[in-house]
Amino acid sequence: MKLTYRTEDGARLGTLLWEFGPGWRMISSAMLGGGIGPREWVLNAQVVAGYARMDPAEHLASLGPGGDGVGMMTAASVDRCVRAGDGGVEAYATVGLRVPTWAAAPDGHADPELAPIRVGTINILVVAPVAMTDAALVNTVMTVTEAKTQALVETGYPGTGTASDAVCVAVPAEGPQEVFGGPRSEWGARIARAVHAAVKSGAESWRPGDSA
């Protein structure tokens, strides 16, 4: 993990970069490199609150090292990224909780998270050392989200996340494939514990005056 800084819109903003190289497969909800496929790097870029650019994928690509990668953005301070590990799994989380949001809100509910857009306040990267089927990868995203929500509930935040969280799970492209990624599978359980620990630590240390 490499942390660098840049200046945009008059603000000093951090960028985290994980360079995996070839031989990795990832699933992500990110705007850049989302879906399932071979990826070589992951970027988590801090942007200003009220981010209004209409080309976020191109913006993220310009910050990366080139080639196929995953790019996430957040208004949270990425230099406060929290890492937690469990049984060979590593989870990294940038946590900002300016506006925690319940997933199921009443129709027409005005969410202050969306006006103006304040991008991706909880971003999570998980790295597991075993290959997985597509279905297992999808299941890991469910597991990551459930573990994140458990951590928020336990720390007293009234929401399941924020309106623009992003997730990325990275696994080797080759090798025997795990077929399960749920929280009671061998690797899903490790993923859940690592994510829970990282998000809970980040939530406990977040303060209302933080940038996201």
Tab-separated table of N, CA, C and O in Angstrom, residues 89-183:
chain	number	residue	atom	x	y	z
A	89	VAL	N	-6.433	-13.418	5.402
A	89	VAL	CA	-7.228	-12.374	4.751
A	89	VAL	C	-6.799	-11.018	5.290
A	89	VAL	O	-6.555	-10.876	6.493
A	90	GLU	N	-6.721	-10.044	4.414
A	90	GLU	CA	-6.464	-8.667	4.833
A	90	GLU	C	-7.607	-7.782	4.374
A	90	GLU	O	-8.085	-7.905	3.244
A	91	ALA	N	-8.061	-6.901	5.263
A	91	ALA	CA	-9.120	-5.940	4.936
A	91	ALA	C	-8.619	-4.542	5.225
A	91	ALA	O	-7.987	-4.296	6.269
A	92	TYR	N	-8.895	-3.633	4.302
A	92	TYR	CA	-8.521	-2.227	4.444
A	92	TYR	C	-9.797	-1.397	4.312
A	92	TYR	O	-10.577	-1.597	3.378
A	93	ALA	N	-9.987	-0.463	5.224
A	93	ALA	CA	-11.206	0.351	5.191
A	93	ALA	C	-10.882	1.810	5.444
A	93	ALA	O	-10.124	2.145	6.360
A	94	THR	N	-11.439	2.688	4.605
A	94	THR	CA	-11.466	4.113	4.910
A	94	THR	C	-12.897	4.426	5.325
A	94	THR	O	-13.839	4.128	4.579
A	95	VAL	N	-13.030	4.990	6.498
A	95	VAL	CA	-14.349	5.141	7.106
A	95	VAL	C	-14.643	6.607	7.381
A	95	VAL	O	-13.933	7.266	8.132
A	96	GLY	N	-15.703	7.105	6.765
A	96	GLY	CA	-16.235	8.427	7.061
A	96	GLY	C	-17.727	8.294	7.268
A	96	GLY	O	-18.404	7.603	6.506
A	97	LEU	N	-18.247	8.932	8.285
A	97	LEU	CA	-19.646	8.710	8.664
A	97	LEU	C	-20.389	10.023	8.859
A	97	LEU	O	-21.190	10.156	9.779
A	98	ARG	N	-20.141	10.971	7.961
A	98	ARG	CA	-20.840	12.247	8.056
A	98	ARG	C	-22.348	12.070	7.970
A	98	ARG	O	-23.104	12.667	8.730
A	99	VAL	N	-22.790	11.205	7.052
A	99	VAL	CA	-24.230	10.951	6.911
A	99	VAL	C	-24.463	9.453	6.774
A	99	VAL	O	-24.572	8.928	5.663
A	100	PRO	N	-24.547	8.723	7.901
A	100	PRO	CA	-24.911	7.311	7.790
A	100	PRO	C	-26.328	7.191	7.240
A	100	PRO	O	-27.191	8.019	7.518
A	101	THR	N	-26.555	6.169	6.428
A	101	THR	CA	-27.805	6.039	5.688
A	101	THR	C	-28.355	4.627	5.832
A	101	THR	O	-27.613	3.657	5.719
A	102	TRP	N	-29.664	4.519	6.066
A	102	TRP	CA	-30.321	3.212	6.048
A	102	TRP	C	-30.567	2.804	4.609
A	102	TRP	O	-31.011	3.603	3.783
A	103	ALA	N	-30.306	1.545	4.274
A	103	ALA	CA	-30.471	1.081	2.892
A	103	ALA	C	-31.920	1.237	2.423
A	103	ALA	O	-32.181	1.697	1.314
A	104	ALA	N	-32.872	0.850	3.247
A	104	ALA	CA	-34.290	0.953	2.887
A	104	ALA	C	-34.869	2.201	3.532
A	104	ALA	O	-35.177	2.221	4.719
A	105	ALA	N	-34.978	3.254	2.724
A	105	ALA	CA	-35.550	4.521	3.199
A	105	ALA	C	-36.893	4.740	2.502
A	105	ALA	O	-37.130	4.196	1.422
A	106	PRO	N	-37.791	5.526	3.080
A	106	PRO	CA	-39.080	5.772	2.438
A	106	PRO	C	-38.918	6.378	1.051
A	106	PRO	O	-37.986	7.149	0.798
A	107	ASP	N	-39.810	6.019	0.140
A	107	ASP	CA	-39.786	6.569	-1.204
A	107	ASP	C	-39.900	8.088	-1.143
A	107	ASP	O	-40.738	8.633	-0.423
A	108	GLY	N	-39.021	8.773	-1.876
A	108	GLY	CA	-39.051	10.234	-1.882
A	108	GLY	C	-38.296	10.870	-0.741
A	108	GLY	O	-38.251	12.094	-0.638
A	109	HIS	N	-37.695	10.050	0.123
A	109	HIS	CA	-36.935	10.583	1.253
A	109	HIS	C	-35.752	11.401	0.752
A	109	HIS	O	-34.977	10.944	-0.082
A	110	ALA	N	-35.596	12.625	1.223
A	110	ALA	CA	-34.490	13.495	0.823
A	110	ALA	C	-33.259	13.140	1.639
A	110	ALA	O	-33.201	13.395	2.832
A	111	ASP	N	-32.284	12.536	0.991
A	111	ASP	CA	-31.065	12.115	1.671
A	111	ASP	C	-30.007	13.194	1.513
A	111	ASP	O	-29.574	13.476	0.393
A	112	PRO	N	-29.555	13.806	2.602
A	112	PRO	CA	-28.548	14.869	2.488
A	112	PRO	C	-27.223	14.382	1.942
A	112	PRO	O	-26.384	15.166	1.535
A	113	GLU	N	-27.003	13.064	1.898
A	113	GLU	CA	-25.774	12.532	1.327
A	113	GLU	C	-25.680	12.808	-0.169
A	113	GLU	O	-24.602	12.837	-0.736
A	114	LEU	N	-26.820	13.020	-0.820
A	114	LEU	CA	-26.824	13.085	-2.278
A	114	LEU	C	-26.910	14.491	-2.835
A	114	LEU	O	-26.880	14.674	-4.049
A	115	ALA	N	-27.028	15.507	-2.024
A	115	ALA	CA	-27.166	16.867	-2.553
A	115	ALA	C	-26.422	17.850	-1.650
A	115	ALA	O	-26.906	18.206	-0.594
A	116	PRO	N	-25.235	18.325	-2.045
A	116	PRO	CA	-24.503	17.872	-3.232
A	116	PRO	C	-23.886	16.490	-3.026
A	116	PRO	O	-23.851	16.001	-1.908
A	117	ILE	N	-23.409	15.875	-4.113
A	117	ILE	CA	-22.802	14.552	-3.996
A	117	ILE	C	-21.555	14.641	-3.115
A	117	ILE	O	-20.703	15.475	-3.311
A	118	ARG	N	-21.472	13.756	-2.144
A	118	ARG	CA	-20.292	13.642	-1.283
A	118	ARG	C	-19.857	12.179	-1.362
A	118	ARG	O	-20.480	11.324	-0.764
A	119	VAL	N	-18.810	11.952	-2.118
A	119	VAL	CA	-18.583	10.624	-2.682
A	119	VAL	C	-18.009	9.635	-1.674
A	119	VAL	O	-17.131	9.964	-0.893
A	120	GLY	N	-18.519	8.378	-1.745
A	120	GLY	CA	-17.970	7.176	-1.151
A	120	GLY	C	-17.293	7.299	0.186
A	120	GLY	O	-16.082	7.328	0.241
A	121	THR	N	-18.044	7.354	1.286
A	121	THR	CA	-17.405	7.601	2.571
A	121	THR	C	-16.924	6.352	3.286
A	121	THR	O	-16.171	6.455	4.228
A	122	ILE	N	-17.356	5.158	2.892
A	122	ILE	CA	-16.776	3.927	3.436
A	122	ILE	C	-16.354	3.064	2.245
A	122	ILE	O	-17.208	2.525	1.540
A	123	ASN	N	-15.069	2.960	2.029
A	123	ASN	CA	-14.534	2.105	0.968
A	123	ASN	C	-13.766	0.963	1.603
A	123	ASN	O	-12.999	1.167	2.551
A	124	ILE	N	-13.957	-0.247	1.061
A	124	ILE	CA	-13.349	-1.444	1.637
A	124	ILE	C	-12.649	-2.245	0.550
A	124	ILE	O	-13.239	-2.534	-0.498
A	125	LEU	N	-11.403	-2.612	0.805
A	125	LEU	CA	-10.655	-3.542	-0.030
A	125	LEU	C	-10.351	-4.783	0.797
A	125	LEU	O	-9.849	-4.669	1.923
A	126	VAL	N	-10.655	-5.945	0.244
A	126	VAL	CA	-10.341	-7.228	0.882
A	126	VAL	C	-9.410	-8.003	-0.037
A	126	VAL	O	-9.652	-8.084	-1.250
A	127	VAL	N	-8.363	-8.575	0.529
A	127	VAL	CA	-7.434	-9.418	-0.217
A	127	VAL	C	-7.440	-10.798	0.426
A	127	VAL	O	-7.144	-10.940	1.618
A	128	ALA	N	-7.808	-11.807	-0.370
A	128	ALA	CA	-7.835	-13.186	0.116
A	128	ALA	C	-6.860	-14.019	-0.711
A	128	ALA	O	-6.694	-13.771	-1.908
A	129	PRO	N	-6.230	-15.034	-0.112
A	129	PRO	CA	-5.167	-15.767	-0.806
A	129	PRO	C	-5.637	-16.975	-1.595
A	129	PRO	O	-4.820	-17.784	-2.022
A	130	VAL	N	-6.953	-17.119	-1.807
A	130	VAL	CA	-7.489	-18.289	-2.506
A	130	VAL	C	-8.330	-17.849	-3.707
A	130	VAL	O	-9.018	-16.833	-3.651
A	131	ALA	N	-8.264	-18.618	-4.784
A	131	ALA	CA	-9.103	-18.346	-5.947
A	131	ALA	C	-10.558	-18.646	-5.614
A	131	ALA	O	-10.860	-19.463	-4.733
A	132	MET	N	-11.475	-17.991	-6.320
A	132	MET	CA	-12.903	-18.171	-6.069
A	132	MET	C	-13.686	-18.185	-7.369
A	132	MET	O	-13.306	-17.530	-8.344
A	133	THR	N	-14.790	-18.922	-7.366
A	133	THR	CA	-15.709	-18.871	-8.490
A	133	THR	C	-16.392	-17.509	-8.521
A	133	THR	O	-16.355	-16.748	-7.539
A	134	ASP	N	-17.036	-17.203	-9.647
A	134	ASP	CA	-17.783	-15.951	-9.734
A	134	ASP	C	-18.839	-15.866	-8.641
A	134	ASP	O	-19.026	-14.820	-8.006
A	135	ALA	N	-19.554	-16.966	-8.428
A	135	ALA	CA	-20.616	-16.961	-7.420
A	135	ALA	C	-20.047	-16.702	-6.026
A	135	ALA	O	-20.638	-15.968	-5.227
A	136	ALA	N	-18.905	-17.312	-5.731
A	136	ALA	CA	-18.288	-17.092	-4.422
A	136	ALA	C	-17.851	-15.641	-4.265
A	136	ALA	O	-17.980	-15.060	-3.177
A	137	LEU	N	-17.346	-15.041	-5.346
A	137	LEU	CA	-16.957	-13.633	-5.276
A	137	LEU	C	-18.170	-12.742	-4.985
A	137	LEU	O	-18.097	-11.820	-4.163
A	138	VAL	N	-19.280	-13.015	-5.666
A	138	VAL	CA	-20.502	-12.251	-5.385
A	138	VAL	C	-20.892	-12.425	-3.923
A	138	VAL	O	-21.271	-11.469	-3.234
A	139	ASN	N	-20.781	-13.663	-3.433
A	139	ASN	CA	-21.116	-13.917	-2.036
A	139	ASN	C	-20.207	-13.153	-1.084
A	139	ASN	O	-20.644	-12.686	-0.019
A	140	THR	N	-18.914	-12.988	-1.446
A	140	THR	CA	-18.023	-12.233	-0.561
A	140	THR	C	-18.451	-10.773	-0.446
A	140	THR	O	-18.296	-10.165	0.617
A	141	VAL	N	-18.983	-10.202	-1.538
A	141	VAL	CA	-19.453	-8.817	-1.461
A	141	VAL	C	-20.613	-8.709	-0.471
A	141	VAL	O	-20.695	-7.742	0.301
A	142	MET	N	-21.509	-9.707	-0.494
A	142	MET	CA	-22.583	-9.737	0.507
A	142	MET	C	-22.004	-9.833	1.911
A	142	MET	O	-22.427	-9.121	2.824
A	143	THR	N	-21.014	-10.699	2.086
A	143	THR	CA	-20.399	-10.891	3.399
A	143	THR	C	-19.721	-9.617	3.888
A	143	THR	O	-19.848	-9.237	5.064
A	144	VAL	N	-18.980	-8.950	3.000
A	144	VAL	CA	-18.326	-7.690	3.358
A	144	VAL	C	-19.369	-6.665	3.816
A	144	VAL	O	-19.190	-5.979	4.833
A	145	THR	N	-20.455	-6.563	3.079
A	145	THR	CA	-21.488	-5.575	3.402
A	145	THR	C	-22.159	-5.894	4.731
A	145	THR	O	-22.420	-4.996	5.547
A	146	GLU	N	-22.438	-7.166	4.965
A	146	GLU	CA	-23.053	-7.548	6.232
A	146	GLU	C	-22.122	-7.258	7.411
A	146	GLU	O	-22.558	-6.767	8.464
A	147	ALA	N	-20.830	-7.557	7.242
A	147	ALA	CA	-19.871	-7.309	8.318
A	147	ALA	C	-19.710	-5.819	8.581
A	147	ALA	O	-19.589	-5.381	9.734
A	148	LYS	N	-19.711	-5.026	7.510
A	148	LYS	CA	-19.646	-3.564	7.660
A	148	LYS	C	-20.841	-3.054	8.457
A	148	LYS	O	-20.693	-2.256	9.396
A	149	THR	N	-22.015	-3.527	8.081
A	149	THR	CA	-23.226	-3.069	8.763
A	149	THR	C	-23.222	-3.488	10.230
A	149	THR	O	-23.610	-2.711	11.112
A	150	GLN	N	-22.774	-4.721	10.509
A	150	GLN	CA	-22.675	-5.167	11.900
A	150	GLN	C	-21.777	-4.239	12.704
A	150	GLN	O	-22.104	-3.863	13.844
A	151	ALA	N	-20.647	-3.844	12.125
A	151	ALA	CA	-19.723	-2.952	12.822
A	151	ALA	C	-20.361	-1.594	13.094
A	151	ALA	O	-20.185	-1.014	14.181
A	152	LEU	N	-21.120	-1.063	12.135
A	152	LEU	CA	-21.765	0.238	12.333
A	152	LEU	C	-22.831	0.160	13.415
A	152	LEU	O	-22.951	1.053	14.259
A	153	VAL	N	-23.615	-0.912	13.396
A	153	VAL	CA	-24.652	-1.074	14.422
A	153	VAL	C	-24.015	-1.173	15.803
A	153	VAL	O	-24.474	-0.552	16.774
A	154	GLU	N	-22.928	-1.933	15.898
A	154	GLU	CA	-22.271	-2.122	17.194
A	154	GLU	C	-21.631	-0.842	17.715
A	154	GLU	O	-21.477	-0.679	18.935
A	155	THR	N	-21.256	0.056	16.833
A	155	THR	CA	-20.663	1.317	17.278
A	155	THR	C	-21.694	2.437	17.402
A	155	THR	O	-21.345	3.575	17.711
A	156	GLY	N	-22.963	2.118	17.144
A	156	GLY	CA	-24.041	3.064	17.432
A	156	GLY	C	-24.409	4.014	16.320
A	156	GLY	O	-25.122	4.990	16.562
A	157	TYR	N	-23.953	3.745	15.078
A	157	TYR	CA	-24.308	4.638	13.980
A	157	TYR	C	-25.634	4.202	13.357
A	157	TYR	O	-25.831	3.021	13.062
A	158	PRO	N	-26.567	5.150	13.145
A	158	PRO	CA	-27.908	4.808	12.669
A	158	PRO	C	-27.956	4.627	11.157
A	158	PRO	O	-28.493	5.460	10.429
A	159	GLY	N	-27.389	3.537	10.666
A	159	GLY	CA	-27.418	3.301	9.240
A	159	GLY	C	-26.718	2.010	8.884
A	159	GLY	O	-26.010	1.409	9.706
A	160	THR	N	-26.914	1.567	7.645
A	160	THR	CA	-26.265	0.371	7.136
A	160	THR	C	-24.981	0.691	6.380
A	160	THR	O	-24.267	-0.205	5.941
A	161	GLY	N	-24.708	1.958	6.208
A	161	GLY	CA	-23.529	2.419	5.486
A	161	GLY	C	-23.750	3.861	5.097
A	161	GLY	O	-24.448	4.594	5.802
A	162	THR	N	-23.144	4.288	3.992
A	162	THR	CA	-23.477	5.581	3.415
A	162	THR	C	-24.009	5.328	2.007
A	162	THR	O	-23.961	4.203	1.504
A	163	ALA	N	-24.518	6.358	1.362
A	163	ALA	CA	-25.218	6.166	0.091
A	163	ALA	C	-24.289	5.825	-1.069
A	163	ALA	O	-24.767	5.474	-2.146
A	164	SER	N	-22.985	5.900	-0.880
A	164	SER	CA	-22.077	5.685	-2.005
A	164	SER	C	-20.838	4.881	-1.628
A	164	SER	O	-19.754	5.098	-2.150
A	165	ASP	N	-21.000	3.913	-0.719
A	165	ASP	CA	-19.880	3.050	-0.346
A	165	ASP	C	-19.433	2.204	-1.535
A	165	ASP	O	-20.219	1.898	-2.432
A	166	ALA	N	-18.166	1.785	-1.522
A	166	ALA	CA	-17.639	0.901	-2.565
A	166	ALA	C	-16.875	-0.256	-1.933
A	166	ALA	O	-16.306	-0.126	-0.847
A	167	VAL	N	-16.875	-1.386	-2.639
A	167	VAL	CA	-16.232	-2.614	-2.174
A	167	VAL	C	-15.365	-3.177	-3.288
A	167	VAL	O	-15.742	-3.112	-4.470
A	168	CYS	N	-14.235	-3.759	-2.916
A	168	CYS	CA	-13.410	-4.510	-3.858
A	168	CYS	C	-12.843	-5.732	-3.131
A	168	CYS	O	-12.349	-5.603	-2.003
A	169	VAL	N	-12.948	-6.888	-3.755
A	169	VAL	CA	-12.352	-8.114	-3.225
A	169	VAL	C	-11.384	-8.643	-4.267
A	169	VAL	O	-11.749	-8.835	-5.432
A	170	ALA	N	-10.140	-8.889	-3.853
A	170	ALA	CA	-9.082	-9.361	-4.748
A	170	ALA	C	-8.664	-10.770	-4.359
A	170	ALA	O	-8.402	-11.044	-3.179
A	171	VAL	N	-8.578	-11.668	-5.358
A	171	VAL	CA	-8.151	-13.050	-5.124
A	171	VAL	C	-7.230	-13.487	-6.255
A	171	VAL	O	-7.258	-12.918	-7.352
A	172	PRO	N	-6.409	-14.505	-6.039
A	172	PRO	CA	-5.565	-15.016	-7.123
A	172	PRO	C	-6.422	-15.528	-8.282
A	172	PRO	O	-7.502	-16.091	-8.079
A	173	ALA	N	-5.922	-15.358	-9.496
A	173	ALA	CA	-6.654	-15.815	-10.676
A	173	ALA	C	-6.539	-17.323	-10.874
A	173	ALA	O	-7.422	-17.938	-11.473
A	174	GLU	N	-5.464	-17.929	-10.387
A	174	GLU	CA	-5.225	-19.351	-10.605
A	174	GLU	C	-5.290	-20.112	-9.288
A	174	GLU	O	-5.096	-19.554	-8.217
A	175	GLY	N	-5.545	-21.415	-9.394
A	175	GLY	CA	-5.579	-22.277	-8.234
A	175	GLY	C	-6.955	-22.870	-8.020
A	175	GLY	O	-7.926	-22.463	-8.663
A	176	PRO	N	-7.055	-23.851	-7.113
A	176	PRO	CA	-8.354	-24.446	-6.795
A	176	PRO	C	-9.320	-23.354	-6.322
A	176	PRO	O	-8.968	-22.525	-5.483
A	177	GLN	N	-10.533	-23.360	-6.852
A	177	GLN	CA	-11.480	-22.286	-6.570
A	177	GLN	C	-12.404	-22.642	-5.402
A	177	GLN	O	-13.017	-23.711	-5.385
A	178	GLU	N	-12.484	-21.734	-4.463
A	178	GLU	CA	-13.498	-21.839	-3.418
A	178	GLU	C	-14.858	-21.573	-4.049
A	178	GLU	O	-15.002	-20.694	-4.903
A	179	VAL	N	-15.862	-22.326	-3.610
A	179	VAL	CA	-17.194	-22.169	-4.195
A	179	VAL	C	-18.151	-21.435	-3.261
A	179	VAL	O	-19.286	-21.138	-3.652
A	180	PHE	N	-17.718	-21.147	-2.041
A	180	PHE	CA	-18.553	-20.433	-1.080
A	180	PHE	C	-17.832	-19.188	-0.573
A	180	PHE	O	-16.620	-19.198	-0.378
A	181	GLY	N	-18.579	-18.124	-0.355
A	181	GLY	CA	-18.011	-16.908	0.221
A	181	GLY	C	-18.868	-16.327	1.320
A	181	GLY	O	-18.649	-15.198	1.749
A	182	GLY	N	-19.855	-17.091	1.772
A	182	GLY	CA	-20.747	-16.609	2.829
A	182	GLY	C	-20.075	-16.568	4.183
A	182	GLY	O	-18.990	-17.139	4.372
A	183	PRO	N	-20.699	-15.926	5.162
A	183	PRO	CA	-20.041	-15.697	6.452
A	183	PRO	C	-19.823	-16.945	7.292
A	183	PRO	O	-19.109	-16.872	8.292
